Short mmCIF file of C-alpha atoms in Angstrom, two decimals:
data_model
loop_
_atom_site.label_atom_id
_atom_site.label_comp_id
_atom_site.label_asym_id
_atom_site.label_seq_id
_atom_site.Cartn_x
_atom_site.Cartn_y
_atom_site.Cartn_z
CA MET A 1 0.38 -9.48 -19.36
CA ARG A 2 2.61 -8.28 -16.56
CA PHE A 3 1.31 -5.21 -14.72
CA HIS A 4 1.21 -3.28 -11.45
CA ALA A 5 -2.04 -3.28 -9.42
CA ASP A 6 -2.93 -0.77 -6.69
CA LEU A 7 -6.24 -1.82 -5.16
CA HIS A 8 -6.28 0.23 -1.94
CA ILE A 9 -6.96 3.91 -2.54
CA HIS A 10 -9.46 6.53 -1.40
CA SER A 11 -11.66 9.08 -3.11
CA LYS A 12 -12.31 12.71 -2.22
CA TYR A 13 -15.22 11.48 -0.08
CA SER A 14 -12.97 9.86 2.52
CA ARG A 15 -11.92 11.93 5.51
CA ALA A 16 -8.49 13.55 5.32
CA CYS A 17 -8.20 12.82 1.60
CA SER A 18 -7.41 15.17 -1.28
CA LYS A 19 -10.23 16.93 -3.11
CA ASP A 20 -8.35 15.93 -6.28
CA SER A 21 -9.03 12.25 -5.64
CA ASP A 22 -11.49 11.94 -8.53
CA LEU A 23 -11.51 9.58 -11.51
CA ALA A 24 -9.66 11.94 -13.86
CA HIS A 25 -6.82 12.61 -11.42
CA LEU A 26 -6.60 8.94 -10.41
CA THR A 27 -6.29 7.92 -14.07
CA ARG A 28 -3.72 10.63 -14.78
CA TRP A 29 -1.51 9.63 -11.86
CA ALA A 30 -1.86 5.92 -12.55
CA ARG A 31 -0.37 6.55 -15.99
CA HIS A 32 2.31 8.83 -14.59
CA LYS A 33 3.34 6.16 -12.08
CA GLY A 34 2.94 3.12 -14.33
CA VAL A 35 0.00 1.43 -12.58
CA THR A 36 -2.34 -0.47 -14.90
CA LEU A 37 -5.02 -1.74 -12.49
CA MET A 38 -6.49 0.68 -9.95
CA GLY A 39 -9.03 0.29 -7.19
CA THR A 40 -11.85 2.81 -7.22
CA GLY A 41 -11.98 3.00 -3.42
CA ASP A 42 -15.05 4.11 -1.48
CA PHE A 43 -17.80 2.56 -3.62
CA THR A 44 -20.08 2.43 -0.55
CA HIS A 45 -20.33 6.25 -0.51
CA PRO A 46 -23.52 7.27 -2.38
CA SER A 47 -22.02 10.32 -4.09
CA TRP A 48 -18.86 8.53 -5.19
CA PHE A 49 -20.89 5.51 -6.30
CA GLY A 50 -22.90 7.83 -8.54
CA LEU A 51 -19.74 9.32 -10.05
CA LEU A 52 -18.37 5.84 -10.67
CA ARG A 53 -21.56 4.90 -12.48
CA GLU A 54 -21.34 8.07 -14.55
CA GLY A 55 -17.62 8.15 -15.31
CA LEU A 56 -16.71 4.48 -15.86
CA VAL A 57 -17.65 2.15 -18.71
CA PRO A 58 -17.24 -1.64 -18.88
CA ALA A 59 -13.92 -2.97 -20.16
CA GLU A 60 -12.65 -6.51 -19.63
CA PRO A 61 -14.70 -8.90 -17.41
CA GLY A 62 -15.20 -7.29 -14.01
CA LEU A 63 -13.10 -4.23 -14.88
CA PHE A 64 -13.89 -0.68 -16.01
CA ARG A 65 -12.17 2.21 -17.77
CA LEU A 66 -12.66 5.94 -17.85
CA ARG A 67 -15.34 7.21 -20.24
CA ASP A 68 -13.87 8.20 -23.63
CA ASP A 69 -14.42 11.96 -23.42
CA LEU A 70 -12.97 12.11 -19.90
CA ASP A 71 -10.05 9.93 -20.95
CA ARG A 72 -9.18 12.26 -23.82
CA GLU A 73 -9.08 15.19 -21.41
CA VAL A 74 -6.70 13.27 -19.14
CA ALA A 75 -4.45 12.30 -22.06
CA ARG A 76 -4.04 15.98 -23.01
CA THR A 77 -2.43 16.68 -19.63
CA LEU A 78 0.26 14.00 -20.04
CA PRO A 79 3.38 13.59 -22.17
CA SER A 80 3.19 11.14 -25.05
CA SER A 81 5.43 8.69 -23.14
CA VAL A 82 2.54 7.78 -20.83
CA ALA A 83 -0.62 9.42 -22.28
CA SER A 84 -2.00 6.28 -23.94
CA ALA A 85 -1.13 3.71 -21.27
CA PRO A 86 -4.12 1.51 -20.41
CA VAL A 87 -5.69 2.04 -16.98
CA ARG A 88 -8.44 -0.18 -15.64
CA PHE A 89 -10.51 0.12 -12.47
CA MET A 90 -11.81 -2.53 -10.08
CA LEU A 91 -14.64 -1.67 -7.68
CA THR A 92 -13.09 -1.55 -4.21
CA VAL A 93 -13.74 -0.12 -0.75
CA GLU A 94 -12.03 -0.12 2.65
CA VAL A 95 -14.41 -0.80 5.52
CA SER A 96 -13.72 -0.23 9.23
CA THR A 97 -15.37 -2.49 11.80
CA VAL A 98 -15.53 -1.64 15.52
CA TYR A 99 -16.94 -4.25 17.91
CA ARG A 100 -16.39 -6.16 21.15
CA ARG A 101 -15.02 -9.70 21.10
CA GLY A 102 -13.21 -11.68 23.76
CA GLY A 103 -13.49 -8.89 26.30
CA ARG A 104 -11.69 -6.40 24.04
CA THR A 105 -12.68 -3.70 21.59
CA ARG A 106 -11.65 -4.68 18.07
CA LYS A 107 -11.01 -2.02 15.42
CA LEU A 108 -10.14 -3.57 12.08
CA HIS A 109 -9.94 -2.44 8.47
CA HIS A 110 -10.84 -4.65 5.51
CA LEU A 111 -10.56 -4.30 1.72
CA ILE A 112 -13.58 -5.47 -0.27
CA ASN A 113 -13.48 -6.14 -4.03
CA VAL A 114 -16.50 -6.85 -6.23
CA PRO A 115 -16.78 -7.63 -9.96
CA GLY A 116 -19.59 -5.22 -10.87
CA PHE A 117 -22.07 -2.54 -9.89
CA GLU A 118 -24.80 -5.11 -9.18
CA GLU A 119 -22.64 -6.74 -6.50
CA ALA A 120 -21.63 -3.33 -5.16
CA GLU A 121 -25.29 -2.32 -4.85
CA ALA A 122 -26.12 -5.56 -3.03
CA LEU A 123 -23.30 -4.93 -0.54
CA ASN A 124 -24.30 -1.30 -0.09
CA ARG A 125 -27.89 -2.26 0.67
CA GLU A 126 -26.81 -4.55 3.50
CA LEU A 127 -24.20 -2.20 4.96
CA GLY A 128 -26.62 0.70 4.69
CA LYS A 129 -28.85 -1.07 7.23
CA ILE A 130 -26.01 -0.85 9.75
CA ALA A 131 -24.49 2.61 9.26
CA ASP A 132 -24.83 5.89 7.38
CA LEU A 133 -22.72 5.21 4.30
CA GLY A 134 -22.75 8.87 3.32
CA SER A 135 -20.76 10.01 6.34
CA ASP A 136 -17.36 8.82 5.11
CA GLY A 137 -15.88 7.10 2.06
CA ARG A 138 -14.41 4.53 4.43
CA PRO A 139 -17.50 3.58 6.46
CA THR A 140 -17.27 2.55 10.11
CA LEU A 141 -19.60 -0.28 11.10
CA GLY A 142 -20.53 -1.78 14.45
CA LEU A 143 -20.18 -5.23 12.91
CA ASP A 144 -18.07 -8.29 13.64
CA SER A 145 -15.36 -8.97 11.03
CA ARG A 146 -16.73 -12.45 10.44
CA ASP A 147 -20.17 -11.00 9.64
CA LEU A 148 -18.70 -8.43 7.23
CA LEU A 149 -17.01 -11.29 5.39
CA GLU A 150 -20.33 -13.14 5.18
CA ILE A 151 -22.10 -10.08 3.74
CA THR A 152 -19.28 -9.69 1.21
CA LEU A 153 -19.50 -13.31 0.05
CA ASN A 154 -23.29 -13.07 -0.24
CA SER A 155 -23.12 -9.95 -2.43
CA GLY A 156 -22.27 -11.99 -5.50
CA GLU A 157 -20.01 -14.54 -7.13
CA GLY A 158 -16.42 -13.35 -7.14
CA SER A 159 -16.72 -10.80 -4.32
CA TYR A 160 -13.86 -11.17 -1.84
CA LEU A 161 -12.31 -9.58 1.24
CA VAL A 162 -8.65 -8.94 2.06
CA PRO A 163 -7.65 -7.90 5.61
CA ALA A 164 -6.02 -4.45 5.29
CA HIS A 165 -2.53 -3.47 6.55
CA VAL A 166 -2.61 -6.48 8.82
CA TRP A 167 0.09 -5.42 11.32
CA THR A 168 -0.95 -1.80 11.93
CA PRO A 169 -1.34 -1.36 15.73
CA TRP A 170 -4.76 0.27 15.71
CA PHE A 171 -6.59 -1.25 12.73
CA GLY A 172 -4.78 -4.41 11.59
CA VAL A 173 -5.99 -7.97 12.10
CA PHE A 174 -2.71 -8.72 13.93
CA GLY A 175 -2.36 -5.23 15.40
CA SER A 176 -1.03 -4.82 18.93
CA LYS A 177 -3.89 -2.58 20.07
CA SER A 178 -7.04 -4.27 18.87
CA GLY A 179 -6.20 -7.28 16.72
CA PHE A 180 -6.02 -11.06 16.96
CA ASP A 181 -3.20 -13.60 16.82
CA THR A 182 -4.57 -15.59 13.87
CA VAL A 183 -6.81 -15.13 10.85
CA GLU A 184 -8.98 -17.98 12.11
CA GLU A 185 -9.58 -16.25 15.43
CA CYS A 186 -10.80 -13.15 13.61
CA TYR A 187 -12.96 -14.59 10.81
CA GLY A 188 -14.07 -17.82 12.50
CA ASP A 189 -15.86 -20.43 10.43
CA LEU A 190 -15.46 -18.33 7.26
CA SER A 191 -11.69 -17.90 7.53
CA GLU A 192 -11.14 -20.35 4.65
CA HIS A 193 -12.41 -17.58 2.35
CA ILE A 194 -9.43 -15.37 3.26
CA PHE A 195 -6.59 -16.09 0.82
CA ALA A 196 -4.64 -12.80 0.69
CA LEU A 197 -3.31 -10.34 3.28
CA GLU A 198 -2.22 -6.74 2.75
CA THR A 199 1.20 -6.26 4.36
CA GLY A 200 0.87 -2.48 4.90
CA LEU A 201 3.56 0.18 4.61
CA SER A 202 5.34 -0.77 7.86
CA SER A 203 6.00 -4.42 6.95
CA ASP A 204 7.09 -6.34 3.89
CA PRO A 205 6.82 -9.98 2.76
CA GLU A 206 10.21 -10.86 4.29
CA MET A 207 8.91 -9.89 7.73
CA ASN A 208 5.62 -11.73 7.20
CA ARG A 209 7.42 -14.94 6.21
CA ARG A 210 8.74 -15.23 9.76
CA VAL A 211 5.21 -16.36 10.73
CA SER A 212 4.70 -19.82 9.26
CA ALA A 213 0.92 -19.61 9.77
CA LEU A 214 0.86 -17.06 6.92
CA ASP A 215 2.51 -19.34 4.36
CA GLY A 216 -0.78 -20.14 2.66
CA TYR A 217 -1.72 -16.51 1.97
CA ARG A 218 -0.78 -14.30 -0.95
CA LEU A 219 0.91 -11.19 0.45
CA VAL A 220 -0.32 -8.10 -1.38
CA SER A 221 0.84 -4.51 -1.15
CA TYR A 222 -1.08 -1.39 -2.16
CA SER A 223 -0.58 2.34 -1.64
CA ASP A 224 -3.53 3.24 0.63
CA ALA A 225 -3.31 6.54 -1.28
CA HIS A 226 -5.14 9.49 0.25
CA SER A 227 -4.11 11.71 -2.68
CA PRO A 228 -3.38 10.84 -6.33
CA PRO A 229 0.40 11.48 -6.18
CA ARG A 230 0.66 8.67 -3.58
CA ILE A 231 -0.61 6.08 -6.07
CA GLY A 232 1.85 3.28 -6.71
CA ARG A 233 4.06 3.76 -3.66
CA GLU A 234 3.29 0.09 -3.08
CA THR A 235 1.86 -2.28 -5.70
CA THR A 236 1.21 -5.94 -6.36
CA VAL A 237 2.78 -7.29 -9.54
CA LEU A 238 0.67 -9.73 -11.56
CA ASP A 239 1.18 -11.63 -14.80
CA THR A 240 -2.36 -12.48 -15.87
CA ASP A 241 -4.99 -11.43 -18.33
CA LEU A 242 -6.35 -8.00 -17.53
CA ASP A 243 -9.53 -9.45 -16.09
CA TYR A 244 -11.10 -9.34 -12.60
CA PHE A 245 -11.47 -13.10 -12.39
CA ALA A 246 -7.92 -13.76 -13.63
CA VAL A 247 -6.64 -11.50 -10.84
CA LEU A 248 -8.85 -13.31 -8.35
CA ARG A 249 -7.47 -16.69 -9.49
CA ALA A 250 -3.90 -15.41 -9.14
CA LEU A 251 -4.51 -14.29 -5.58
CA ARG A 252 -6.24 -17.54 -4.68
CA THR A 253 -3.77 -19.93 -6.29
CA GLY A 254 -0.54 -17.99 -6.69
CA GLU A 255 -0.44 -18.65 -10.46
CA GLY A 256 0.24 -15.27 -12.06
CA TYR A 257 1.13 -13.63 -8.76
CA GLU A 258 4.65 -12.25 -9.26
CA GLY A 259 5.25 -10.36 -6.01
CA THR A 260 5.18 -6.81 -4.71
CA VAL A 261 6.77 -3.40 -4.87
CA GLU A 262 7.31 -2.15 -1.33
CA PHE A 263 8.02 0.86 0.79
CA PHE A 264 11.11 0.04 2.80
CA PRO A 265 9.16 -0.91 5.96
CA GLU A 266 11.25 1.47 8.08
CA GLU A 267 9.59 4.31 6.18
CA GLY A 268 6.16 3.22 7.42
CA ARG A 269 4.46 5.09 10.25
CA TYR A 270 4.38 2.18 12.71
CA HIS A 271 7.56 0.22 12.08
CA LEU A 272 9.14 0.64 15.55
CA ASP A 273 7.62 1.16 19.01
CA GLY A 274 7.36 4.43 20.86
CA HIS A 275 5.55 7.60 21.81
CA ARG A 276 5.68 10.41 19.29
CA LYS A 277 4.66 13.12 21.78
CA CYS A 278 7.32 11.98 24.22
CA GLY A 279 10.01 11.73 21.55
CA VAL A 280 10.56 8.08 22.44
CA ARG A 281 11.40 5.54 19.71
CA LEU A 282 12.38 2.00 20.70
CA GLU A 283 13.56 -1.26 19.19
CA PRO A 284 11.54 -4.36 20.20
CA GLU A 285 14.06 -5.54 22.78
CA GLU A 286 14.04 -2.14 24.48
CA THR A 287 10.24 -2.21 24.66
CA ARG A 288 10.32 -5.63 26.30
CA ARG A 289 12.94 -4.51 28.80
CA LEU A 290 10.66 -1.59 29.78
CA GLY A 291 7.60 -3.82 30.04
CA GLY A 292 5.89 -1.89 27.25
CA ILE A 293 5.79 1.33 29.33
CA CYS A 294 6.99 4.71 28.07
CA PRO A 295 9.99 5.85 30.14
CA VAL A 296 8.88 9.49 29.85
CA CYS A 297 5.15 9.51 30.62
CA GLY A 298 4.68 6.09 32.21
CA ARG A 299 1.85 5.11 29.87
CA PRO A 300 1.70 2.09 27.53
CA LEU A 301 3.81 2.49 24.39
CA THR A 302 2.41 2.16 20.88
CA VAL A 303 3.86 -1.22 19.98
CA GLY A 304 4.76 -1.20 16.30
CA VAL A 305 4.85 -3.71 13.50
CA LEU A 306 8.34 -5.10 13.99
CA SER A 307 7.62 -5.96 17.64
CA ARG A 308 4.32 -7.54 16.77
CA VAL A 309 5.89 -9.67 14.04
CA GLU A 310 8.50 -10.86 16.52
CA ASP A 311 5.74 -11.72 19.01
CA LEU A 312 4.13 -14.11 16.52
CA ALA A 313 7.22 -15.25 14.58
CA ASP A 314 8.22 -18.88 14.80
CA ARG A 315 11.25 -18.82 12.48
CA PRO A 316 14.15 -16.53 11.66
CA ALA A 317 14.29 -13.95 8.88
CA GLY A 318 15.29 -15.16 5.45
CA VAL A 319 13.30 -18.40 5.39
CA ARG A 320 11.22 -18.78 2.24
CA PRO A 321 8.18 -21.10 2.25
CA ALA A 322 8.43 -24.08 -0.08
CA GLY A 323 7.30 -23.19 -3.59
CA ASP A 324 7.25 -19.44 -2.99
CA THR A 325 8.98 -17.81 -5.98
CA SER A 326 7.51 -14.32 -5.53
CA VAL A 327 9.79 -11.29 -5.41
CA SER A 328 9.41 -8.18 -3.27
CA GLU A 329 11.40 -5.10 -4.24
CA GLY A 330 11.93 -2.15 -1.92
CA LEU A 331 11.62 1.22 -3.66
CA VAL A 332 11.66 4.88 -2.69
CA PRO A 333 9.23 7.17 -4.57
CA LEU A 334 11.01 9.06 -7.34
CA PRO A 335 10.10 12.54 -5.98
CA GLU A 336 11.79 11.65 -2.68
CA ILE A 337 14.97 10.64 -4.51
CA VAL A 338 15.00 13.77 -6.67
CA GLY A 339 14.26 15.90 -3.61
CA GLU A 340 17.24 14.42 -1.78
CA ILE A 341 19.50 15.12 -4.77
CA LEU A 342 18.27 18.70 -5.16
CA ASP A 343 18.11 19.25 -1.37
CA VAL A 344 14.47 20.38 -1.44
CA GLY A 345 11.16 18.83 -0.41
CA PRO A 346 9.62 16.08 -2.57
CA THR A 347 6.51 18.18 -3.29
CA SER A 348 8.40 21.36 -4.23
CA LYS A 349 7.88 22.89 -7.68
CA LYS A 350 11.50 22.18 -8.52
CA VAL A 351 11.09 18.47 -7.85
CA VAL A 352 7.70 18.24 -9.57
CA GLY A 353 9.15 19.87 -12.68
CA GLU A 354 12.19 17.61 -12.73
CA VAL A 355 10.13 14.44 -12.25
CA ASP A 356 7.78 15.52 -15.04
CA ARG A 357 10.77 15.99 -17.36
CA LEU A 358 12.09 12.54 -16.47
CA VAL A 359 8.71 10.89 -17.11
CA ALA A 360 8.36 12.71 -20.45
CA ALA A 361 11.77 11.44 -21.54
CA LEU A 362 11.90 7.97 -19.98
CA GLY A 363 8.36 6.79 -19.25
CA PRO A 364 6.47 6.16 -16.00
CA GLU A 365 8.05 6.45 -12.56
CA LEU A 366 8.00 2.74 -11.74
CA ARG A 367 9.84 1.96 -14.96
CA ILE A 368 12.46 4.60 -14.13
CA LEU A 369 12.97 3.14 -10.66
CA GLN A 370 13.12 -0.49 -11.77
CA GLU A 371 14.32 -0.75 -15.36
CA THR A 372 15.97 2.33 -16.88
CA PRO A 373 19.77 1.89 -17.21
CA VAL A 374 21.61 3.94 -14.61
CA GLY A 375 23.70 5.56 -17.34
CA ASP A 376 20.58 6.98 -18.96
CA LEU A 377 19.46 8.29 -15.58
CA GLU A 378 22.79 9.94 -14.84
CA SER A 379 22.73 11.77 -18.17
CA ARG A 380 19.34 13.25 -17.30
CA LEU A 381 20.14 14.37 -13.74
CA PRO A 382 23.54 14.19 -12.01
CA ARG A 383 23.62 11.70 -9.12
CA LEU A 384 20.28 10.13 -10.13
CA GLY A 385 21.95 7.06 -11.67
CA GLU A 386 24.06 6.56 -8.55
CA ALA A 387 21.04 7.02 -6.28
CA ILE A 388 18.85 4.53 -8.13
CA GLY A 389 21.73 2.10 -8.49
CA ARG A 390 22.06 2.10 -4.71
CA LEU A 391 18.30 1.74 -4.34
CA ARG A 392 18.27 -1.34 -6.57
CA ARG A 393 21.06 -2.87 -4.50
CA GLY A 394 19.23 -2.11 -1.26
CA GLU A 395 21.95 0.28 -0.07
CA VAL A 396 19.78 2.69 1.89
CA ILE A 397 20.08 4.61 5.16
CA SER A 398 16.96 4.36 7.31
CA ASP A 399 15.50 6.51 10.06
CA PRO A 400 12.55 4.30 11.07
CA GLY A 401 9.00 5.52 11.65
CA PHE A 402 7.05 5.00 14.88
CA ASP A 403 3.72 5.87 16.54
CA GLY A 404 2.22 7.51 13.43
CA GLU A 405 5.40 9.29 12.33
CA TYR A 406 6.71 8.36 8.88
CA GLY A 407 10.30 7.18 8.70
CA VAL A 408 12.88 8.54 6.29
CA ILE A 409 14.93 6.59 3.75
CA ARG A 410 18.05 8.28 2.36
CA LEU A 411 20.45 7.22 -0.36
CA PHE A 412 23.35 9.54 0.48
CA ALA A 413 25.07 10.03 3.81
CA PRO A 414 25.15 13.59 5.21
CA GLY A 415 27.66 15.67 3.25
CA GLU A 416 28.37 12.86 0.80
CA GLN A 417 26.96 14.64 -2.23
CA GLU A 418 29.54 17.38 -1.78
CA ALA A 419 32.38 14.86 -1.43
CA PRO A 420 34.99 14.86 -4.24
CA THR A 421 34.43 11.17 -5.07
CA LEU A 422 30.71 10.71 -5.40
CA PHE A 423 30.85 7.08 -6.44
CA ASP A 424 32.87 5.81 -3.48
CA THR A 425 30.04 4.12 -1.55
CA SER A 426 32.15 2.63 1.23
CA ALA A 427 31.10 5.34 3.69
CA LEU A 428 27.48 4.69 2.90
CA LYS A 429 27.80 0.95 3.27
CA ASN A 430 29.60 1.29 6.58
CA GLY A 431 26.79 3.48 7.88
CA LEU A 432 23.92 1.26 6.81
CA LYS A 433 21.43 0.08 9.40
CA ASP A 434 20.15 -3.48 9.15
CA ARG A 435 16.79 -3.35 7.44
CA HIS A 436 15.20 -5.74 9.94
CA VAL A 437 16.57 -5.08 13.36
CA GLY A 438 16.04 -7.47 16.26
#
């Protein structure tokens, strides 16, 4: 069974997350987007753990589904095109560790997955000895990353840890501010138990492949959704049984791992270097020329993902490791595309209504973006077929993100939509920026 998995999300109990991030809304939006396997997020939080116990029932081995009465209520809010799509949950949590190692403060985020409530309870008991788990859905622990991995492995057979958004400056294992240069340096004698890495919104597998030391890891992508509409902005594509242990085998061995759906990395918040408050955004070579110092305020720049990849890269872009047949596909969320066409914001009522009509007619958003014939799209909304055709060909215009500021991906050049010949894309192609600069 081929399906999309999104195993990095947050509940309403995480700071700065939507109050709608509950099981019903997560299920509804998973169907709307076309995501089959969802993470629960935040299972260490006592209140959310109780709601998970109450609202989920066992499904396939290691997976859960929404309770029948709750599921019927969700189905009533959706069009028939997506109302009955299967959605399964895996027990997941993101954990933050803050500690001193090698004379530096390390601040790292990790994704933990467990196959059942018994294993989750065992993990919660141990982590509860270290921190107040009720303070935040993403707990912060004064614990070495290696020791968190040990506690995870000891919680039960099948429990595993994936380093989160590995290149993010502040909280990634390879981050410029508080990370390491290798997985082994971070996780020590237990590093052999790390077999997958989350690329994060500001990088993609193509960038990661420039570092040959990462060849042995499955590169996964998830949304890190802080609200239900963000579900599925990045996913990992699997072709396995819908089963926790089948997913685990795919990530360990690569068999059944198909690839990822990606943000264009320029849209991520930390793709380039800079200082947001100073209005300074820099390419890696400019940062090196300035010695990593902001030319406006004279303080150290926030060195982004592209620079950090280049620091550790030992081969050029475009090299594929032997035997790697996975595919990564860059997508732009459908509301952003419709918003660009209608010249309004992606969360406006006009866009929401139009996207809902498209989903009712054509199926979930990911199917629309990846599979629906462009002619069918054009008949539903003028310019949509052209926009998604360009997206599928990678013909995008990027305004890269930096220092916590999201980038912008556009499909039409300024004024192009008013041009007499909409389908002449030569102007767009001539104005394209290279996706991976430097």
